[in-house]
Coordinates of C-alpha atoms in Angstrom, one line a residue:
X1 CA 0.0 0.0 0.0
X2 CA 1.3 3.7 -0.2
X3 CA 1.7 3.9 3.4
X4 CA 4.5 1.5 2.8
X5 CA 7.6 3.9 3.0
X6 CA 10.4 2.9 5.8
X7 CA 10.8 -0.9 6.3
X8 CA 13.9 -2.4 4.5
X9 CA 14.6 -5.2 6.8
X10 CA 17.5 -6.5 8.9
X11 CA 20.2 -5.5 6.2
X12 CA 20.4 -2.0 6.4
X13 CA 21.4 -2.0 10.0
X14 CA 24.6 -2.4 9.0
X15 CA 24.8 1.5 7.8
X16 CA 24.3 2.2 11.3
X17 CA 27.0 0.5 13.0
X18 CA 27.1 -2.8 14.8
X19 CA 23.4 -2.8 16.9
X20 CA 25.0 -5.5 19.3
X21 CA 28.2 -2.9 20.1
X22 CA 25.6 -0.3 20.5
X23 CA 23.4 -2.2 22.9
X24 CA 26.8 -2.9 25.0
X25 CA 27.4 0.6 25.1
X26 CA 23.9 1.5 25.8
X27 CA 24.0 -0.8 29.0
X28 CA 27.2 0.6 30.6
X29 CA 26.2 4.3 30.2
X30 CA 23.1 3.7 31.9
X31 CA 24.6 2.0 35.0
X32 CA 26.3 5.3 36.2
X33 CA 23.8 8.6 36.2
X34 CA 25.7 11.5 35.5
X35 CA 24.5 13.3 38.4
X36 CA 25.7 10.6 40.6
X37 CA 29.9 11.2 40.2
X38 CA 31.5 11.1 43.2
X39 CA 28.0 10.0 45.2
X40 CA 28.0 6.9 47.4
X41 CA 24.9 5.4 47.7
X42 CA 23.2 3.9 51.5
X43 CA 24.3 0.5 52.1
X44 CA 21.8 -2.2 51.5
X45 CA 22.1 -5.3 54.5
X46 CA 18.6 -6.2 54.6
X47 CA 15.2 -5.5 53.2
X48 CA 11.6 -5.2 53.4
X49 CA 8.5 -5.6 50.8
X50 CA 5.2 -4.0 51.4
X51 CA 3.0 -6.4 49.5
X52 CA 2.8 -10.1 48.7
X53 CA 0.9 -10.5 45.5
X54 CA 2.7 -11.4 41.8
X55 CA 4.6 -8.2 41.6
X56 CA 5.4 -8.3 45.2
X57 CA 6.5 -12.1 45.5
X58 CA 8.7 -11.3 42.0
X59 CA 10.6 -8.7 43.7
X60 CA 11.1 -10.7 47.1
X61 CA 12.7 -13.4 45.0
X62 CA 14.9 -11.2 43.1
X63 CA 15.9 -10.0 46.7
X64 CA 16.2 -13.4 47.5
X65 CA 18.5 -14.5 44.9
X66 CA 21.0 -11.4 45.5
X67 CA 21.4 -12.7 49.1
X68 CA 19.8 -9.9 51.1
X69 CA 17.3 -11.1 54.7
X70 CA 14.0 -10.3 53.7
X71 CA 10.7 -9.1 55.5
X72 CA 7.6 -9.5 53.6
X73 CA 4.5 -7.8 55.5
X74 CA 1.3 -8.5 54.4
X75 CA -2.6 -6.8 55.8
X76 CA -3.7 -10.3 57.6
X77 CA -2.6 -13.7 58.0
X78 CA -4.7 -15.4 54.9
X79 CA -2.8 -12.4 52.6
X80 CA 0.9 -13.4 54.1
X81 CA 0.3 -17.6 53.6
X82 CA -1.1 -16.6 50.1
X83 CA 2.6 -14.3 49.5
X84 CA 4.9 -17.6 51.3
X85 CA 3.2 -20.0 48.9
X86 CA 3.5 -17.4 45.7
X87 CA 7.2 -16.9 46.6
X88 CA 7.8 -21.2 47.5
X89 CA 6.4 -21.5 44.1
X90 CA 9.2 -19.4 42.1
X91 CA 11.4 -21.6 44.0
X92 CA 10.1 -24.8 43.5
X93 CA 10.0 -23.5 39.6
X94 CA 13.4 -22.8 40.2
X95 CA 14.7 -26.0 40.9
X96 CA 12.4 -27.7 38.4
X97 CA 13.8 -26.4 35.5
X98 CA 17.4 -26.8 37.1
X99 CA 18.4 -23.5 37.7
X100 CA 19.4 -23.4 41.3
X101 CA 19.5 -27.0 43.8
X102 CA 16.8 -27.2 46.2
X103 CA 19.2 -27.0 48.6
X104 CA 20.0 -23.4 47.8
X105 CA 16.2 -22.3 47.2
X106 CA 15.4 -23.6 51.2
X107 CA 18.7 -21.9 52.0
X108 CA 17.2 -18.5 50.3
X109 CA 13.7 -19.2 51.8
X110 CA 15.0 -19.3 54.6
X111 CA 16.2 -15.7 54.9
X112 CA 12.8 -15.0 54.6
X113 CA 10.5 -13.5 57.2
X114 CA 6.8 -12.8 57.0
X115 CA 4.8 -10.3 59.1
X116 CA 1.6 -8.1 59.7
X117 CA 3.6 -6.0 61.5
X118 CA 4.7 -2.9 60.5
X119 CA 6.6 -3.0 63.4
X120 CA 9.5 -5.5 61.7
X121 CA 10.9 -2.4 59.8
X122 CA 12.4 -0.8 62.5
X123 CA 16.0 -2.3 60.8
X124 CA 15.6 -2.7 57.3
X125 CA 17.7 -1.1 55.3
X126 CA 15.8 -0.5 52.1
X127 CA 11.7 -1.3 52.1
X128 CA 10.0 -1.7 48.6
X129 CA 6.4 -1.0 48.4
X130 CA 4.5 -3.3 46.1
X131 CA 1.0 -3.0 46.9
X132 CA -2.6 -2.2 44.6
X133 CA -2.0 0.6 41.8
X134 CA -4.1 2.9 43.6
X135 CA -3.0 6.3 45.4
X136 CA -4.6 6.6 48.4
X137 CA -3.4 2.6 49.1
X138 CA 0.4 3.7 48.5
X139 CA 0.3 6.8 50.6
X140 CA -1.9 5.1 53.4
X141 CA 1.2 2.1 53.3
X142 CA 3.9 5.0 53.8
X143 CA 1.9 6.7 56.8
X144 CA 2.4 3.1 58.1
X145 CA 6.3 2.6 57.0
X146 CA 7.4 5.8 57.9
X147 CA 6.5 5.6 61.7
X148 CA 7.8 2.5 61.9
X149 CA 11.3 2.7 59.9
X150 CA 14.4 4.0 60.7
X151 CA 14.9 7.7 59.8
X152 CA 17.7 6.7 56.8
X153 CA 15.9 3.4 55.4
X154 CA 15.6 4.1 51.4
X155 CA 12.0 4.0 50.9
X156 CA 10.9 2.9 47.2
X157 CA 7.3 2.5 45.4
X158 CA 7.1 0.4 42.9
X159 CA 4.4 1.8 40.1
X160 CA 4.5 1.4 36.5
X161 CA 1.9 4.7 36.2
X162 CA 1.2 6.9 39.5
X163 CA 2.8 9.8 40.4
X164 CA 5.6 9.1 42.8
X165 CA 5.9 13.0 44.2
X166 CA 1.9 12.1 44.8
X167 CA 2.9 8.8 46.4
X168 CA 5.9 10.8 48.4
X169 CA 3.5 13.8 49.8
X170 CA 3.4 14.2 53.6
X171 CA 6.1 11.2 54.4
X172 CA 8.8 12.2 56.7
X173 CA 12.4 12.8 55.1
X174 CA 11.5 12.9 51.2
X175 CA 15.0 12.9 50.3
X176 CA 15.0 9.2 51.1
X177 CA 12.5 8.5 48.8
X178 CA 12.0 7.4 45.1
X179 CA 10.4 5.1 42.5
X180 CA 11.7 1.7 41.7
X181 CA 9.5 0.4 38.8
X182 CA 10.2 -3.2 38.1
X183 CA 8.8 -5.4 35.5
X184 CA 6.8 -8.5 35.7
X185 CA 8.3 -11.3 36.9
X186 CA 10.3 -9.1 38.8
X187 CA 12.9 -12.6 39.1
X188 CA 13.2 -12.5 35.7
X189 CA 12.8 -9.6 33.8
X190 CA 16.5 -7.2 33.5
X191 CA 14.9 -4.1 33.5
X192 CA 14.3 -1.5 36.3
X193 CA 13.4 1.7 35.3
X194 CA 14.4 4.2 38.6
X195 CA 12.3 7.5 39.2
X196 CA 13.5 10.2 41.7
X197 CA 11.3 13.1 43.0
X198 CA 12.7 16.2 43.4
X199 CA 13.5 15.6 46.8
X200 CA 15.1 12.7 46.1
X201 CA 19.0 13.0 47.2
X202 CA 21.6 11.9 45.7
X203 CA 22.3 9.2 47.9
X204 CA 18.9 7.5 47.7
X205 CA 19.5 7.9 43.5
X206 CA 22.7 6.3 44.2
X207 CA 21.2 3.5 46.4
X208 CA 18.5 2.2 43.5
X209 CA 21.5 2.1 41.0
X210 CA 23.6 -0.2 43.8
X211 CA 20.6 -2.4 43.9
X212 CA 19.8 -2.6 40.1
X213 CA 24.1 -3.8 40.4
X214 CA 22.8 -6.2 43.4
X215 CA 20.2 -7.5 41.3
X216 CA 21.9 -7.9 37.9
X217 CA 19.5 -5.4 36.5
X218 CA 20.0 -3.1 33.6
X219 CA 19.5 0.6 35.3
X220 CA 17.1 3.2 33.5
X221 CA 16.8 6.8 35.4
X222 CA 13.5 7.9 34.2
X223 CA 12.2 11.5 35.1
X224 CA 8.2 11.5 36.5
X225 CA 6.0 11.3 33.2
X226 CA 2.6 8.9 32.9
X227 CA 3.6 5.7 32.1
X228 CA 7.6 7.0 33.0
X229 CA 9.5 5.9 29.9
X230 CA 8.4 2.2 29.2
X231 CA 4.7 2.0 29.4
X232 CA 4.1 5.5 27.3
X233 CA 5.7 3.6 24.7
X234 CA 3.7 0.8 25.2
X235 CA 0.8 3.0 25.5
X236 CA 1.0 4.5 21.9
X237 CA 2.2 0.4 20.5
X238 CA -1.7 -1.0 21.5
X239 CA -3.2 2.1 20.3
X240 CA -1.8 1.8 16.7
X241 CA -2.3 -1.8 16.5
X242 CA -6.3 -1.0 17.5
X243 CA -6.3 1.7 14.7
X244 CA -5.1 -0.9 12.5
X245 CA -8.0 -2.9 13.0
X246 CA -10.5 -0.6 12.7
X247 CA -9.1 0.5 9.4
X248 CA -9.2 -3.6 7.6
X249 CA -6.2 -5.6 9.7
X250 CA -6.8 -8.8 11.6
X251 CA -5.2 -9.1 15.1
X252 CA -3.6 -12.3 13.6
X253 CA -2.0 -10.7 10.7
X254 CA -0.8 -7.8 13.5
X255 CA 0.4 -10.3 16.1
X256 CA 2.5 -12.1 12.8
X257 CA 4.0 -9.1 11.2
X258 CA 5.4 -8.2 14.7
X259 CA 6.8 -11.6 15.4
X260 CA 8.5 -11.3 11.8
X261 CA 10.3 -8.1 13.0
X262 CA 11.3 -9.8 15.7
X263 CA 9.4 -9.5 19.1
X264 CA 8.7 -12.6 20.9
X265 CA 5.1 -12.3 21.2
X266 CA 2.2 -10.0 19.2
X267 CA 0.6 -7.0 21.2
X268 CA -2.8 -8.9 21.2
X269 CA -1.1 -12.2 22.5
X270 CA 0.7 -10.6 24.7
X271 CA -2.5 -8.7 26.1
X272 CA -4.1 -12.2 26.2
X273 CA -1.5 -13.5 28.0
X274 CA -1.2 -10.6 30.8
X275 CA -5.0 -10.3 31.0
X276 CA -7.3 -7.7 29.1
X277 CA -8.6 -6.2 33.2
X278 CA -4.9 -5.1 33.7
X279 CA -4.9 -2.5 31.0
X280 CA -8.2 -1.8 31.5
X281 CA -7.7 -0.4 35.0
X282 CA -4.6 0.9 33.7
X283 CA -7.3 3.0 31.0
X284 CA -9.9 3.7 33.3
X285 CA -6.9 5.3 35.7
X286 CA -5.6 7.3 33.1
X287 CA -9.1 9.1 31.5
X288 CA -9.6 10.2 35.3
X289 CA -6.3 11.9 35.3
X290 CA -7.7 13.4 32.0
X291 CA -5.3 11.6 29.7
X292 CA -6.4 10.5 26.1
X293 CA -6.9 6.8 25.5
X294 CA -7.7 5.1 22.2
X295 CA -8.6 1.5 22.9
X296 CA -12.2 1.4 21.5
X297 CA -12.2 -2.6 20.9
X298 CA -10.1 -3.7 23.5
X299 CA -12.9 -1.7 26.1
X300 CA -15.9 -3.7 24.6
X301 CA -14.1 -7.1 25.1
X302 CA -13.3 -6.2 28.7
X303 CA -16.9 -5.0 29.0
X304 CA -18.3 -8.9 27.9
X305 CA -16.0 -10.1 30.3
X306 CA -13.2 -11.3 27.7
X307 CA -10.2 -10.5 29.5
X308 CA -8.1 -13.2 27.8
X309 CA -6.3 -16.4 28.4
X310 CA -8.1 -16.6 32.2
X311 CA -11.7 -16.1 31.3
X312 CA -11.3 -18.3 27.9
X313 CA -11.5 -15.6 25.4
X314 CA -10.0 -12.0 24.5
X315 CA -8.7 -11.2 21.4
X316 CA -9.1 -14.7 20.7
X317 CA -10.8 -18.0 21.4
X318 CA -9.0 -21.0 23.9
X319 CA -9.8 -24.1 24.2
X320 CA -10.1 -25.2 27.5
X321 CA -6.8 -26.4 28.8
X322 CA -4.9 -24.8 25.3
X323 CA -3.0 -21.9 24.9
X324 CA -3.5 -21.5 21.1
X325 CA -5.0 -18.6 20.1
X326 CA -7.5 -19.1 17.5
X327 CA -9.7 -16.1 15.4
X328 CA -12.7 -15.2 17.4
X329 CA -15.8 -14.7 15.2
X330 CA -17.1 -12.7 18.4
X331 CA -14.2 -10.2 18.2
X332 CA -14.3 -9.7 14.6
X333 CA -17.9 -8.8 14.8
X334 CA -16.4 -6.1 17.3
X335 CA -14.0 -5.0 15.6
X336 CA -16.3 -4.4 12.3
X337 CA -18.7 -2.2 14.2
X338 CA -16.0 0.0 15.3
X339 CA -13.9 0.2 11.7
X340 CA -17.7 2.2 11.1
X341 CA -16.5 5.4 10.0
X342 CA -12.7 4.8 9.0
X343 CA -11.0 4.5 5.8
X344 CA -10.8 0.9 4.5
X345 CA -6.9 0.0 3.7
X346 CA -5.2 -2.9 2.6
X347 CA -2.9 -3.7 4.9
X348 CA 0.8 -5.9 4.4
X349 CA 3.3 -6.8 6.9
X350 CA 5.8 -4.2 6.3
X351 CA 3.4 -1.1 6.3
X352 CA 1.8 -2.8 9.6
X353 CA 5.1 -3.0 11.3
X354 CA 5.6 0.5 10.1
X355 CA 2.2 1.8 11.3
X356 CA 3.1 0.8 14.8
X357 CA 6.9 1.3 15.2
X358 CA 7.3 4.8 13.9
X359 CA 4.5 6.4 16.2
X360 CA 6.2 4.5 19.1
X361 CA 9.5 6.4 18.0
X362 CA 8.0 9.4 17.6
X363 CA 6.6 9.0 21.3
X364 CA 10.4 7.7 22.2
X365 CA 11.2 11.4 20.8
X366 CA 9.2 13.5 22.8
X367 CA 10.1 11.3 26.2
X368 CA 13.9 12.4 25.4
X369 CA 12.3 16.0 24.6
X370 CA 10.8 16.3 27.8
X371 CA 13.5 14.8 29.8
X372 CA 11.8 11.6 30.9
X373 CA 14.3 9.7 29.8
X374 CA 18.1 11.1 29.3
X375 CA 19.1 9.8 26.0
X376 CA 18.1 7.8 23.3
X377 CA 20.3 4.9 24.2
X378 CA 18.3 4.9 27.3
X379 CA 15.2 4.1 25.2
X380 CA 16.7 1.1 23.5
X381 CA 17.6 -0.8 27.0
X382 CA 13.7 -0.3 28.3
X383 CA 12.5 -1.5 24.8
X384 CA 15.0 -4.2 24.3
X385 CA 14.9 -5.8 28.4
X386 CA 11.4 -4.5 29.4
X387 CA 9.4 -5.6 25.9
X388 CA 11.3 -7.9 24.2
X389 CA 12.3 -5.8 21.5
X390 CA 14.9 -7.7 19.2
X391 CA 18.5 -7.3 20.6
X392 CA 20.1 -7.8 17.3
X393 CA 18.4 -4.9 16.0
X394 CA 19.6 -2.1 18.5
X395 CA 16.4 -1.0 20.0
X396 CA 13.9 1.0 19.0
X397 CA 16.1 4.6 18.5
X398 CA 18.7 2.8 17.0
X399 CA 16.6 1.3 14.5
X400 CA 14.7 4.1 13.4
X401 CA 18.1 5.5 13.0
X402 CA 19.4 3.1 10.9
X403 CA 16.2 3.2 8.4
X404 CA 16.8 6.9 7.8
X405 CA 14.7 9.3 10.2
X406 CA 13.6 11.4 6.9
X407 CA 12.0 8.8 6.0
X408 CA 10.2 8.0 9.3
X409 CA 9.1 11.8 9.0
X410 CA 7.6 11.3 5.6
X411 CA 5.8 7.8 6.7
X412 CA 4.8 9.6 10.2
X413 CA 3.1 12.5 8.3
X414 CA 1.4 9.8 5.8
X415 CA 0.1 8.1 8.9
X416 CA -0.9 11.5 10.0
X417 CA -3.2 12.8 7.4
X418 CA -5.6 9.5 7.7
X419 CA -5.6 9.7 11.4
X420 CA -3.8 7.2 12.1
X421 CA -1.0 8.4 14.4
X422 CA -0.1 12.1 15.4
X423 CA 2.7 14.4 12.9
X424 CA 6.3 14.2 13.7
X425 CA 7.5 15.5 16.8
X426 CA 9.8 18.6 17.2
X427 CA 12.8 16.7 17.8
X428 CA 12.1 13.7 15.3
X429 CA 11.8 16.3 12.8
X430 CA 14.9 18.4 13.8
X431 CA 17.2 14.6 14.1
X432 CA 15.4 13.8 10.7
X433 CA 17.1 17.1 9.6
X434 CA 20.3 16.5 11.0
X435 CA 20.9 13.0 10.5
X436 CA 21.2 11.9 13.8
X437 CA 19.7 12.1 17.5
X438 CA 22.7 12.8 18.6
X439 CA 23.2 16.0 16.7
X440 CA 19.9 17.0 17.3
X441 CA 20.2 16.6 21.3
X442 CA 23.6 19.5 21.1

């Protein structure tokens, strides 16, 4: 289709150096902030999580497997033997698939302590909140952990979309404070993306970078923007690939041309997978703080209940006890009802990969415009360890660099005048100019 400007495959990376070298870089740059020269950060001998569920359990483990005593506090006794048997299952998973002996996952158990108690974080040296993504939940927590911590515990809140200076407001010694956004499973997953307030001192900045080291984590500072760096990205990825259904794409032929370029799963499998009701919340969140959202299909399917693998169907159809997604008649009819009103096109798998990459760099733009994220580079690590995109290709800035960022421009402004993703940003346009990020960034 004419739409079909940018996408010339693996072989014109080569143009723009060696992607692999670049990602090497990438990673060792971000491990020291440039703010941080000189700073030591607050040693780290033992830990607390606020919070037992998935996200909460992940992180325990990951605190587990760096060697760190552990307190895990919970809001009742039911909520703290649900956390133990969450965080006894990534172990027993663990020694399953052979990668640790079951005597070293009792042995890391066993540094584990649960409580009720706020009153077991009088010594902890660092304490991770990891509860519900709601406000008033987080700051209630902190009224709790800060009359019962030590004065110079780190305090973190892990949140993948609140406010952290919200989170922070009215707790005693905000310099201590900051976000620590990991990603799900926290064991696994290489990516933490680390958010200071503007209390936050230098010290506490220093501390989440010694624990990202602790943790064998690929560091990311991100400044305090909705979604921070990763999930705006993300944000703008499931809103193209909706507007390419309602304008004659299938979520199959999506979810395939994606996998060609190289991600591990489609955005609609990957939805499936994580459950529909996550973003959902995630949606409803963001239209109360009066934030655009485009997810016209994806809201009727959570509305009939379809929230994916779990409830048998989202995007697609499961079989009972299967994990193959199969086409849903239900969700085409959906999807038809909405296309009402917008221009029919015939879509391929280059101009679909370009439909959705190109408005996610040109969102990657504006976060390095606004200073949520310091560099470019930066933007490749979250893409590449946080989403899965392909390694060998550099990341997402590094790509779009290597397929000539004139031409993104020109596809971006296509895009544009159909409705289908918002013109150029100021810096895209001024890199596109210039030939490079870098020169544009002077």
């Amino acid at each position: 289709m004419a739409l079909n400007i940018v996408h010339r495959g693996r072989v014109a990376l080569a143009t723009a150096g060696n992607p692999l070298r670049h990602v090497f870089r990438a990673e060792r740059v971000a491990r020291h902030a440039p703010e941080l020269a000189g700073v030591g950060p607050r040693p780290i001998r033992s830990a607390a999580v606020i919070g037992g569920g998935t996200m909460g359990t992940g992180i325990a483990a990951a605190l587990c497997n760096a060697g760190l005593p552990l307190v895990i506090v919970e809001r009742d006794e039911a909520a703290m033997e649900g956390a133990q048997a969450r965080l006894r299952a990534i172990f027993d998973g663990a020694v399953k698939r052979r990668r640790i002996s079951a005597g070293l996952a009792a042995e890391r158990l066993a540094r584990v302590t649960g409580a009720t108690d706020y009153a077991v974080l009088a010594e902890a040296d660092l304490i991770i909140e990891a509860v519900f993504e709601d406000l008033d939940v987080k700051r209630d927590v902190f009224r709790n952990v800060g009359a019962a911590c030590r004065h110079d515990a780190v305090l973190a809140t892990n949140t993948s979309y609140l406010d952290p200076e919200r989170i922070a407001d009215g707790i005693a010694s905000p310099e201590r404070f900051l976000g620590l956004h990991f990603f799900s499973p926290a064991q696994v997953m290489k990516l933490l993306e680390i958010v200071p307030t503007g209390a936050t001192a230098p010290e506490a900045l220093a501390t989440g970078f010694a624990l990202a080291r602790m943790l064998n984590k690929i560091p990311v500072r991100a400044g305090i923007s909705d979604g921070f760096i990763g999930n705006r990205i993300l944000k703008v990825m499931r809103s193209q690939a909706e507007r390419l259904l309602v304008t004659g794409a299938t979520p199959s032929a999506v979810d395939a041309a994606m996998r060609a370029f190289g991600l591990p799963m489609g955005p609609f499998e990957a939805q499936d997978l994580g459950g529909l009701d996550i973003a959902a919340f995630q949606r409803r969140a963001a239209r109360a703080r009066g934030l655009p959202v485009f997810a016209p299909v994806a809201d009727r399917l959570c509305a009939i209940a379809r929230f994916g693998q779990k409830s048998g169907g989202g995007w697609y159809d499961y079989v009972p006890g299967h994990r193959t997604p199969l086409p849903s008649e239900a969700v085409a009819r959906l999807i038809e009802e909405e296309a009402q009103g917008w221009p029919r096109l015939d879509w391929d798998e280059a101009s679909i990969i370009d439909c959705i990459l190109w408005p996610m760099v040109n969102e990657a733009a504006r976060i390095v415009e606004d200073g949520t994220a310091l560099r470019p580079s930066d933007i490749d690590l979250v893409e590449i360890h946080g989403y899965g995109f392909p390694r060998w290709r550099g990341g997402l800035m590094h790509h779009a660099q290597s397929q000539g960022l004139d031409r993104i421009v020109a596809a971006l402004g296509a895009f544009a005048e159909k409705g289908l993703a918002d013109p150029p940003s100021t810096l895209l346009v001024r890199a596109a100019a210039q030939g490079r990020f870098s020169e544009a960034l002077r």
